[in-house]
Short mmCIF file of C-alpha atoms in Angstrom, two decimals:
data_model
loop_
_atom_site.label_atom_id
_atom_site.label_comp_id
_atom_site.label_asym_id
_atom_site.label_seq_id
_atom_site.Cartn_x
_atom_site.Cartn_y
_atom_site.Cartn_z
CA MET A 1 96.14 98.75 104.55
CA THR A 2 96.87 99.69 100.91
CA ARG A 3 97.94 103.17 101.98
CA MET A 4 100.27 101.72 104.59
CA LEU A 5 101.89 99.39 102.04
CA ALA A 6 102.37 102.31 99.65
CA LEU A 7 104.01 104.36 102.43
CA VAL A 8 106.34 101.48 103.33
CA GLY A 9 107.24 101.06 99.65
CA ALA A 10 108.01 104.77 99.29
CA VAL A 11 110.22 104.75 102.40
CA PHE A 12 112.09 101.69 101.10
CA PHE A 13 112.52 103.33 97.68
CA LEU A 14 113.91 106.54 99.18
CA SER A 15 116.22 104.65 101.52
CA ALA A 16 117.56 102.65 98.58
CA CYS A 17 118.33 105.86 96.66
CA THR A 18 119.91 107.41 99.73
CA SER A 19 122.06 104.32 100.11
CA LEU A 20 123.33 104.71 96.55
CA VAL A 21 124.17 108.36 97.14
CA GLU A 22 125.94 107.49 100.39
CA LYS A 23 127.99 104.83 98.63
CA GLY A 24 128.90 107.39 96.01
CA ASP A 25 129.89 109.89 98.70
CA LYS A 26 132.30 107.41 100.28
CA LEU A 27 133.98 106.76 96.95
CA TYR A 28 134.08 110.50 96.21
CA GLU A 29 135.88 111.14 99.51
CA GLN A 30 138.47 108.53 98.49
CA GLY A 31 139.06 110.30 95.17
CA MET A 32 137.35 107.53 93.16
CA TYR A 33 135.28 109.96 91.15
CA GLN A 34 134.40 107.69 88.24
CA GLN A 35 133.05 104.97 90.54
CA ALA A 36 131.21 107.58 92.62
CA ALA A 37 129.56 108.97 89.49
CA GLU A 38 128.27 105.51 88.64
CA PHE A 39 126.45 105.27 92.00
CA TYR A 40 124.98 108.76 91.62
CA GLN A 41 123.78 107.82 88.15
CA GLN A 42 122.15 104.66 89.52
CA ALA A 43 120.33 106.80 92.10
CA LEU A 44 119.07 109.08 89.31
CA ASN A 45 117.99 106.09 87.25
CA GLU A 46 115.75 105.09 90.14
CA ASP A 47 114.55 108.62 90.86
CA ALA A 48 115.15 111.22 88.17
CA THR A 49 113.99 114.00 90.55
CA ASP A 50 116.71 113.31 93.15
CA VAL A 51 118.31 116.77 93.30
CA GLU A 52 121.05 115.67 95.69
CA ALA A 53 122.14 112.82 93.43
CA GLN A 54 122.21 115.19 90.43
CA GLN A 55 124.35 117.73 92.30
CA ARG A 56 126.75 115.02 93.46
CA LEU A 57 126.95 113.61 89.92
CA ASN A 58 127.85 117.03 88.50
CA GLN A 59 130.53 117.48 91.16
CA ALA A 60 131.99 114.06 90.42
CA ARG A 61 132.03 114.75 86.69
CA HIS A 62 133.83 118.04 87.19
CA LYS A 63 136.44 116.16 89.20
CA ILE A 64 136.72 113.57 86.43
CA ILE A 65 137.39 116.36 83.95
CA ASP A 66 139.92 118.03 86.29
CA ARG A 67 141.81 114.79 86.67
CA GLY A 68 141.59 114.14 82.95
CA LEU A 69 143.12 117.52 82.13
CA ILE A 70 146.01 116.76 84.48
CA GLU A 71 146.54 113.49 82.59
CA VAL A 72 146.49 115.41 79.30
CA ARG A 73 149.22 117.72 80.54
CA MET A 74 151.34 114.87 81.84
CA LEU A 75 151.06 113.06 78.50
CA ARG A 76 151.99 116.20 76.59
CA LEU A 77 155.01 116.88 78.82
CA ALA A 78 156.08 113.28 78.24
CA ALA A 79 156.00 114.03 74.48
CA ASN A 80 153.05 111.64 73.98
CA GLN A 81 151.09 113.95 71.71
CA VAL A 82 148.77 111.23 70.40
CA GLY A 83 147.88 110.12 73.92
CA ALA A 84 147.30 113.73 75.00
CA ALA A 85 145.07 114.43 71.99
CA ASP A 86 143.07 111.22 72.52
CA LYS A 87 142.49 112.05 76.18
CA LEU A 88 141.54 115.64 75.44
CA GLU A 89 139.08 114.50 72.75
CA ALA A 90 137.47 112.13 75.27
CA ILE A 91 137.11 114.99 77.77
CA LEU A 92 135.44 117.24 75.20
CA ARG A 93 133.06 114.47 74.16
CA ASN A 94 132.12 113.85 77.81
CA GLN A 95 131.52 117.54 78.40
CA SER A 96 129.11 117.59 75.48
CA ALA A 97 127.31 114.42 76.61
CA TRP A 98 127.14 115.62 80.22
CA HIS A 99 126.14 119.20 79.29
CA ILE A 100 129.01 120.55 81.35
CA GLU A 101 130.80 123.81 80.57
CA ALA A 102 134.32 124.35 81.85
CA MET A 103 134.61 127.32 84.19
CA GLY A 104 137.41 129.24 85.90
CA ALA A 105 140.74 127.46 86.28
CA GLN A 106 139.40 124.36 84.58
CA ALA A 107 138.45 126.37 81.48
CA ALA A 108 141.88 128.05 81.43
CA THR A 109 143.71 124.70 81.62
CA GLN A 110 141.49 123.23 78.94
CA SER A 111 142.05 126.16 76.60
CA GLU A 112 145.80 125.93 77.11
CA GLU A 113 145.85 122.22 76.25
CA ILE A 114 143.68 122.81 73.18
CA ARG A 115 146.23 125.37 71.97
CA TYR A 116 149.02 122.84 72.36
CA ALA A 117 146.92 120.20 70.60
CA GLU A 118 146.21 122.57 67.73
CA GLN A 119 149.76 122.37 66.41
CA PHE A 120 149.69 118.57 66.62
CA LEU A 121 146.41 118.53 64.65
CA ARG A 122 147.80 120.87 61.97
CA THR A 123 150.87 118.71 61.48
CA GLN A 124 148.87 115.50 61.40
CA ALA A 125 146.38 116.89 58.91
CA LYS A 126 149.13 118.04 56.56
CA ASP A 127 150.95 114.70 56.70
CA LEU A 128 147.79 112.65 56.21
CA ALA A 129 146.54 114.78 53.34
CA SER A 130 149.78 114.14 51.45
CA SER A 131 149.66 110.38 52.01
CA THR A 132 148.01 107.87 49.68
CA TYR A 133 145.29 107.06 52.23
CA PRO A 134 142.39 109.54 52.08
CA ASP A 135 140.43 107.36 54.48
CA LYS A 136 143.12 107.73 57.09
CA PHE A 137 142.53 111.49 56.92
CA ARG A 138 138.78 111.00 57.17
CA TRP A 139 139.26 108.74 60.22
CA PHE A 140 141.48 111.46 61.73
CA GLU A 141 138.63 113.95 61.25
CA HIS A 142 136.16 111.59 62.88
CA LYS A 143 138.46 110.64 65.72
CA TYR A 144 139.22 114.24 66.71
CA ALA A 145 135.93 115.87 65.68
CA PHE A 146 135.40 117.73 68.97
CA LEU A 147 139.02 118.78 69.28
CA VAL A 148 139.04 120.07 65.69
CA ALA A 149 135.89 122.10 66.37
CA ASN A 150 137.24 123.57 69.62
CA ALA A 151 140.58 124.42 68.00
CA GLN A 152 138.65 126.06 65.12
CA LEU A 153 140.43 123.99 62.50
CA THR A 154 137.39 122.96 60.48
CA SER A 155 138.18 125.33 57.62
CA LEU A 156 141.79 124.12 57.53
CA LEU A 157 140.69 120.49 57.13
CA THR A 158 138.10 121.48 54.54
CA GLY A 159 140.91 122.91 52.43
CA TYR A 160 142.32 119.43 51.92
CA GLN A 161 139.07 117.91 50.66
CA GLN A 162 139.66 118.34 46.93
CA GLN A 163 143.03 116.64 47.13
CA LEU A 164 141.56 113.83 49.23
CA SER A 165 138.56 113.45 46.95
CA GLU A 166 140.82 112.88 43.94
CA GLN A 167 142.69 110.13 45.77
CA ALA A 168 139.43 108.53 46.96
CA THR A 169 137.93 108.67 43.47
CA ASN A 170 140.91 106.77 42.11
CA LYS A 171 140.51 104.23 44.93
CA CYS A 172 136.82 103.91 44.16
CA HIS A 173 137.44 103.14 40.49
CA THR A 174 140.12 100.62 41.43
CA LEU A 175 137.64 98.82 43.65
CA ALA A 176 134.88 99.02 41.05
CA GLU A 177 137.09 97.42 38.39
CA GLN A 178 137.53 94.41 40.67
CA VAL A 179 133.78 94.00 41.19
CA GLN A 180 132.88 91.23 38.78
CA GLY A 181 131.72 87.64 38.75
CA GLN A 182 131.05 86.38 42.27
CA ARG A 183 132.48 89.33 44.23
CA PHE A 184 129.21 90.31 45.89
CA PHE A 185 130.74 91.46 49.17
CA LEU A 186 133.29 93.57 47.36
CA LYS A 187 130.39 95.23 45.57
CA GLN A 188 128.79 96.13 48.91
CA LEU A 189 132.03 97.72 50.11
CA ALA A 190 132.63 99.54 46.82
CA GLN A 191 129.05 100.89 46.72
CA LYS A 192 129.25 102.34 50.23
CA TYR A 193 132.76 103.63 49.77
CA CYS A 194 132.12 105.29 46.41
CA SER A 195 128.81 106.74 47.57
CA ALA A 196 130.50 108.35 50.59
CA TRP A 197 132.96 110.08 48.24
CA GLY A 198 130.28 111.09 45.73
CA VAL A 199 131.23 108.63 42.99
CA SER A 200 128.75 106.43 41.07
CA PRO A 201 130.58 103.60 39.30
CA THR A 202 129.05 100.64 37.48
CA PHE A 203 129.64 97.01 38.40
CA LYS A 204 129.71 93.75 36.46
CA LEU A 205 128.39 90.96 38.63
CA ASP A 206 126.74 87.60 38.13
CA GLN A 207 123.02 87.60 38.86
CA ARG A 208 123.27 84.80 41.42
CA ASP A 209 125.64 84.28 44.35
CA GLN A 210 126.77 80.69 43.95
CA SER A 211 128.07 80.50 47.53
CA ARG A 212 124.83 81.42 49.30
CA TYR A 213 121.29 80.08 49.61
CA ARG A 214 117.98 81.64 48.68
CA SER A 215 115.79 79.12 50.52
CA ILE A 216 115.75 76.12 52.82
CA VAL A 217 113.79 72.90 52.26
CA PHE A 218 113.09 70.34 54.97
CA ASN A 219 112.97 66.62 54.36
CA LYS A 220 111.10 65.17 57.32
CA GLN A 221 111.75 61.61 58.41
CA LEU A 222 109.44 61.02 61.36
CA GLN A 223 108.80 57.90 63.40
CA LEU A 224 106.37 59.02 66.08
CA ASN A 225 105.31 56.01 68.11
CA THR A 226 103.22 57.92 70.60
CA SER A 227 99.59 58.65 71.35
CA LYS A 228 100.47 62.38 71.17
CA ARG A 229 101.53 62.15 67.54
CA ARG A 230 99.65 65.21 66.34
CA ALA A 231 101.01 67.39 69.15
CA HIS A 232 104.53 66.20 68.35
CA GLN A 233 104.07 67.05 64.68
CA GLN A 234 102.92 70.55 65.59
CA LEU A 235 105.97 71.03 67.80
CA ILE A 236 108.24 69.82 65.00
CA ASP A 237 106.64 72.29 62.59
CA GLY A 238 107.29 75.08 65.09
CA ALA A 239 110.93 74.03 65.46
CA LEU A 240 111.33 74.03 61.68
CA ARG A 241 109.98 77.57 61.52
CA GLU A 242 112.57 78.54 64.12
CA LEU A 243 115.34 76.87 62.11
CA LYS A 244 114.16 78.65 58.97
CA ASP A 245 114.13 82.02 60.75
CA GLN A 246 117.63 81.49 62.11
CA PHE A 247 118.89 80.47 58.69
CA GLN A 248 117.32 83.44 56.92
CA GLN A 249 118.88 85.78 59.49
CA SER A 250 122.30 84.21 58.95
CA ILE A 251 124.98 85.36 56.54
CA TRP A 252 124.45 82.23 54.43
CA TYR A 253 121.08 83.50 53.24
CA SER A 254 120.62 85.86 50.30
CA PRO A 255 117.64 86.49 48.04
CA PHE A 256 120.22 86.37 45.23
CA GLY A 257 121.62 83.03 46.38
CA ASP A 258 121.94 80.32 43.76
CA ASN A 259 121.46 77.35 46.08
CA VAL A 260 118.71 75.66 48.08
CA LEU A 261 119.69 74.17 51.43
CA ASN A 262 118.22 70.69 51.83
CA LEU A 263 118.00 69.82 55.50
CA THR A 264 116.96 66.35 56.61
CA ILE A 265 115.01 66.36 59.87
CA THR A 266 114.85 63.10 61.77
CA ALA A 267 112.60 62.48 64.77
CA ASP A 268 112.35 59.01 66.28
CA VAL A 269 110.01 59.00 69.25
CA ASP A 270 108.96 55.94 71.16
CA TYR A 271 106.50 55.80 74.03
CA GLN A 272 105.56 52.67 75.93
CA ARG A 273 103.14 52.35 78.82
CA ASN A 274 102.54 49.12 80.70
CA SER A 275 100.21 48.57 83.59
CA ILE A 276 99.46 45.84 86.11
CA GLN A 277 96.74 45.43 88.71
CA LYS A 278 97.77 44.88 92.30
CA GLN A 279 95.75 44.27 95.43
CA GLN A 280 96.73 46.79 98.06
CA GLU A 281 96.08 46.52 101.79
CA LYS A 282 95.49 49.49 104.05
CA ARG A 283 95.43 48.83 107.76
CA TYR A 284 93.38 51.11 109.97
CA LEU A 285 92.00 51.19 113.50
CA VAL A 286 88.40 51.27 114.63
CA LYS A 287 87.03 51.53 118.14
CA GLU A 288 84.67 48.83 119.40
CA LEU A 289 83.02 48.08 122.74
CA ARG A 290 84.29 44.97 124.43
CA LEU A 291 83.78 43.42 127.90
CA ASP A 292 86.13 44.75 130.49
CA PRO A 293 88.31 41.79 131.45
CA ASN A 294 88.54 43.18 134.96
CA ASP A 295 84.83 43.76 135.34
CA LYS A 296 82.49 41.64 133.26
CA SER A 297 79.59 43.97 134.00
CA LYS A 298 81.26 46.80 132.07
CA GLN A 299 82.27 47.48 128.51
CA VAL A 300 85.24 49.46 127.38
CA GLU A 301 86.36 50.93 124.03
CA VAL A 302 89.30 49.21 122.44
CA ASP A 303 91.21 49.77 119.15
CA ILE A 304 90.69 47.02 116.64
CA GLU A 305 92.93 46.79 113.56
CA ARG A 306 91.21 46.04 110.33
CA VAL A 307 92.41 45.64 106.77
CA TYR A 308 90.90 47.30 103.73
CA ILE A 309 91.78 45.64 100.45
CA TYR A 310 91.43 47.60 97.24
CA PRO A 311 92.83 47.36 93.68
CA GLN A 312 95.61 49.63 92.41
CA THR A 313 96.82 50.13 88.87
CA HIS A 314 100.58 50.51 88.52
CA TYR A 315 101.84 52.17 85.34
CA TYR A 316 105.35 51.98 83.92
CA GLU A 317 106.24 54.53 81.24
CA GLU A 318 109.23 54.79 78.94
CA TYR A 319 109.66 57.78 76.64
CA SER A 320 112.63 58.30 74.33
CA ALA A 321 113.44 60.66 71.50
CA ARG A 322 116.27 60.86 68.99
CA LEU A 323 116.28 64.15 67.09
CA SER A 324 118.64 65.39 64.43
CA TYR A 325 119.07 67.60 61.41
CA SER A 326 121.75 67.40 58.76
CA GLY A 327 122.66 69.00 55.47
CA GLN A 328 125.54 70.35 53.41
CA LEU A 329 126.60 74.00 53.53
CA ALA A 330 129.14 74.51 50.77
CA THR A 331 131.28 71.40 51.33
CA MET A 332 130.76 71.35 55.09
CA GLN A 333 128.45 69.30 57.26
CA PHE A 334 125.72 71.32 58.95
CA ALA A 335 124.23 69.02 61.56
CA ASN A 336 123.15 68.59 65.15
CA GLN A 337 121.41 65.93 67.21
CA TYR A 338 119.82 65.49 70.62
CA ILE A 339 118.99 62.23 72.35
CA ASP A 340 117.24 61.72 75.66
CA SER A 341 114.86 59.40 77.46
CA LYS A 342 112.64 59.43 80.52
CA ASN A 343 111.12 56.76 82.76
CA ASN A 344 108.20 57.13 85.07
CA ARG A 345 106.22 55.06 87.54
CA THR A 346 102.83 56.15 88.74
CA VAL A 347 99.83 54.66 90.52
CA SER A 348 96.07 55.17 90.41
CA HIS A 349 93.08 53.78 92.29
CA SER A 350 89.46 54.66 92.90
CA ALA A 351 89.23 53.69 96.57
CA ASP A 352 87.26 56.21 98.61
CA PHE A 353 87.14 55.03 102.21
CA GLU A 354 87.27 57.72 104.85
CA GLU A 355 87.94 55.40 107.81
CA ALA A 356 91.15 54.21 106.19
CA GLU A 357 91.97 57.77 105.06
CA LEU A 358 91.76 56.75 101.45
CA THR A 359 90.72 59.03 98.60
CA PRO A 360 90.89 58.32 94.86
CA ARG A 361 94.33 58.78 93.33
CA THR A 362 95.00 59.85 89.76
CA ALA A 363 98.04 58.62 87.90
CA LYS A 364 100.63 61.31 87.05
CA PHE A 365 101.79 60.44 83.56
CA LEU A 366 104.78 61.85 81.71
CA ASP A 367 104.26 65.18 80.00
CA GLN A 368 105.34 63.98 76.59
CA THR A 369 104.73 67.21 74.71
CA GLY A 370 106.52 69.25 77.39
CA ALA A 371 109.53 66.94 77.25
CA PHE A 372 109.52 66.93 73.46
CA SER A 373 109.36 70.72 73.35
CA ASP A 374 112.45 70.90 75.57
CA TYR A 375 114.25 68.38 73.37
CA LEU A 376 113.56 70.47 70.27
CA LYS A 377 114.88 73.58 72.00
CA HIS A 378 118.10 71.72 72.75
CA LEU A 379 118.28 70.66 69.12
CA THR A 380 117.84 74.15 67.66
CA GLN A 381 119.71 76.25 70.20
CA GLY A 382 123.09 77.43 69.00
CA THR A 383 122.10 77.11 65.34
CA SER A 384 122.95 80.74 64.59
CA GLU A 385 126.37 80.36 66.20
CA GLU A 386 127.03 77.19 64.23
CA LEU A 387 126.11 78.89 60.96
CA THR A 388 128.51 81.73 61.78
CA LYS A 389 131.24 79.24 62.68
CA LEU A 390 130.84 77.41 59.37
CA TRP A 391 131.04 80.70 57.48
CA ALA A 392 134.27 81.55 59.32
CA ASN A 393 135.65 78.10 58.53
CA GLN A 394 134.87 78.65 54.87
CA TYR A 395 136.30 82.16 54.48
CA CYS A 396 138.61 82.99 57.39
CA GLN A 397 140.72 79.85 57.18
CA ASN A 398 141.32 80.00 53.42
CA GLN A 399 143.67 82.98 53.52
CA TYR A 400 145.51 82.08 50.33
CA ALA A 401 142.43 81.67 48.14
CA GLN A 402 142.70 82.99 44.61
CA ASN A 403 139.93 85.51 45.26
CA SER A 404 141.53 86.84 48.43
CA THR A 405 139.81 90.25 48.45
CA GLU A 406 136.32 88.70 48.44
CA ASN A 407 137.44 86.20 51.07
CA VAL A 408 138.66 88.99 53.34
CA LEU A 409 135.35 90.82 53.12
CA ARG A 410 133.33 87.68 53.75
CA CYS A 411 135.51 86.84 56.74
CA ALA A 412 135.14 90.39 58.05
CA ARG A 413 131.39 90.00 58.40
CA VAL A 414 131.78 87.39 61.16
CA ALA A 415 135.32 88.02 62.44
CA PRO A 416 135.98 91.78 62.45
CA ASP A 417 138.99 91.40 64.76
CA ASP A 418 140.74 88.78 62.65
CA ASP A 419 144.33 89.75 61.82
CA TYR A 420 143.79 88.46 58.28
CA VAL A 421 140.98 91.01 57.86
CA ASN A 422 142.62 94.00 59.48
CA SER A 423 146.00 93.60 57.82
CA TRP A 424 144.23 93.71 54.43
CA PHE A 425 142.21 96.83 55.31
CA GLU A 426 145.27 98.61 56.66
CA ARG A 427 147.17 97.85 53.45
CA GLN A 428 144.29 99.03 51.27
CA PHE A 429 142.91 101.98 53.26
CA GLY A 430 145.41 102.72 56.02
CA ILE A 431 142.87 101.95 58.78
CA ASP A 432 141.44 98.77 60.29
CA TYR A 433 138.09 97.19 59.53
CA LYS A 434 136.25 98.65 62.53
CA ALA A 435 137.30 102.16 61.51
CA MET A 436 136.11 101.54 57.95
CA ARG A 437 132.82 100.19 59.23
CA THR A 438 132.37 103.31 61.38
CA LEU A 439 133.08 105.63 58.47
CA TYR A 440 131.24 103.83 55.70
CA GLY A 441 129.17 101.06 57.27
CA ALA A 442 131.41 98.62 55.44
#
């Protein structure tokens, strides 16, 4: 039986892979090579030894490259040199990732387009090297790394490094001079930037960051009117550990923070159970012999209804919880609450009477700890997002603050796409924040 199940599973597995390859084949026939490649890749993900899927994937990728080279040529002929270079760079990166080498006509077309791109790269490198933005040049090198290598322009770009390094060193010292007082995020940027350019400046900073917090303290206000008090307290302690972890992973936390976050935790839980005794009747039939009314000399079986009376206990439960936390982050309210209640009715009895089909019944009471655990999850979920939102409110909305540079960098940590952030980086470095983060981990 086990062998049969294994055989069925293997057949199903192979048919599933075949189905993926067939789907890819249909898309390939329609010229949808990218979509076809995705199905072939899925087939290989399920079975890395599928030779047919690997062959089909390679064919599809060659077609993707062919089509890409046509797009490069069309962009170049339309005088869109940047678009052509970007597309050609993407093709070269894919070839490296896919371990594909251009052959025949494809190789000839690719070489021709690289030659055309070479002049564009030379011109761009010269213009960027003479600008006041050394990081724009470095981003150019990163952006076209494969194209530069294939066009054998590495030595040309290296020739500009001394000139660029002088400009970057000046930029580094300018940044370092601004690092003082409470500009902790500017220090992080300056350290990474200067280190990347081989410069080691000194900084003058306060020892403590007055805007961030080094620890969190909980003030518990608990009213637990329940027989499961200890279990509730343990669940609350677990929720507080979760809150602490989320806070310490947030941007508000720093071991050099000057503040302690005082968070008041409120838990009002009330549980009431009432019960009443009720007499319950259960009617049932028994068979008895009685005289046959048509023939007094005979007896016949007849159904006789009887009543079994037994006591039942009816329980009425009410469970409610009001949970909240609140504190002050900077001048903002950091708070959340969750309120819910449950009602339950249940019955129990000990009657055990087979003729009336009665067996003892146990009351099904509310799972207080289960409900309370769910309530706490509702209370703490989204805490990380709320902390990030409050940070953005503090630093991304105050765009005209006196310390605008530090504000920009603090905003960038939670809102990298903010126009306020990117306009500042482009003015300072000639590239946006994401490019700076790629180059320097800023």
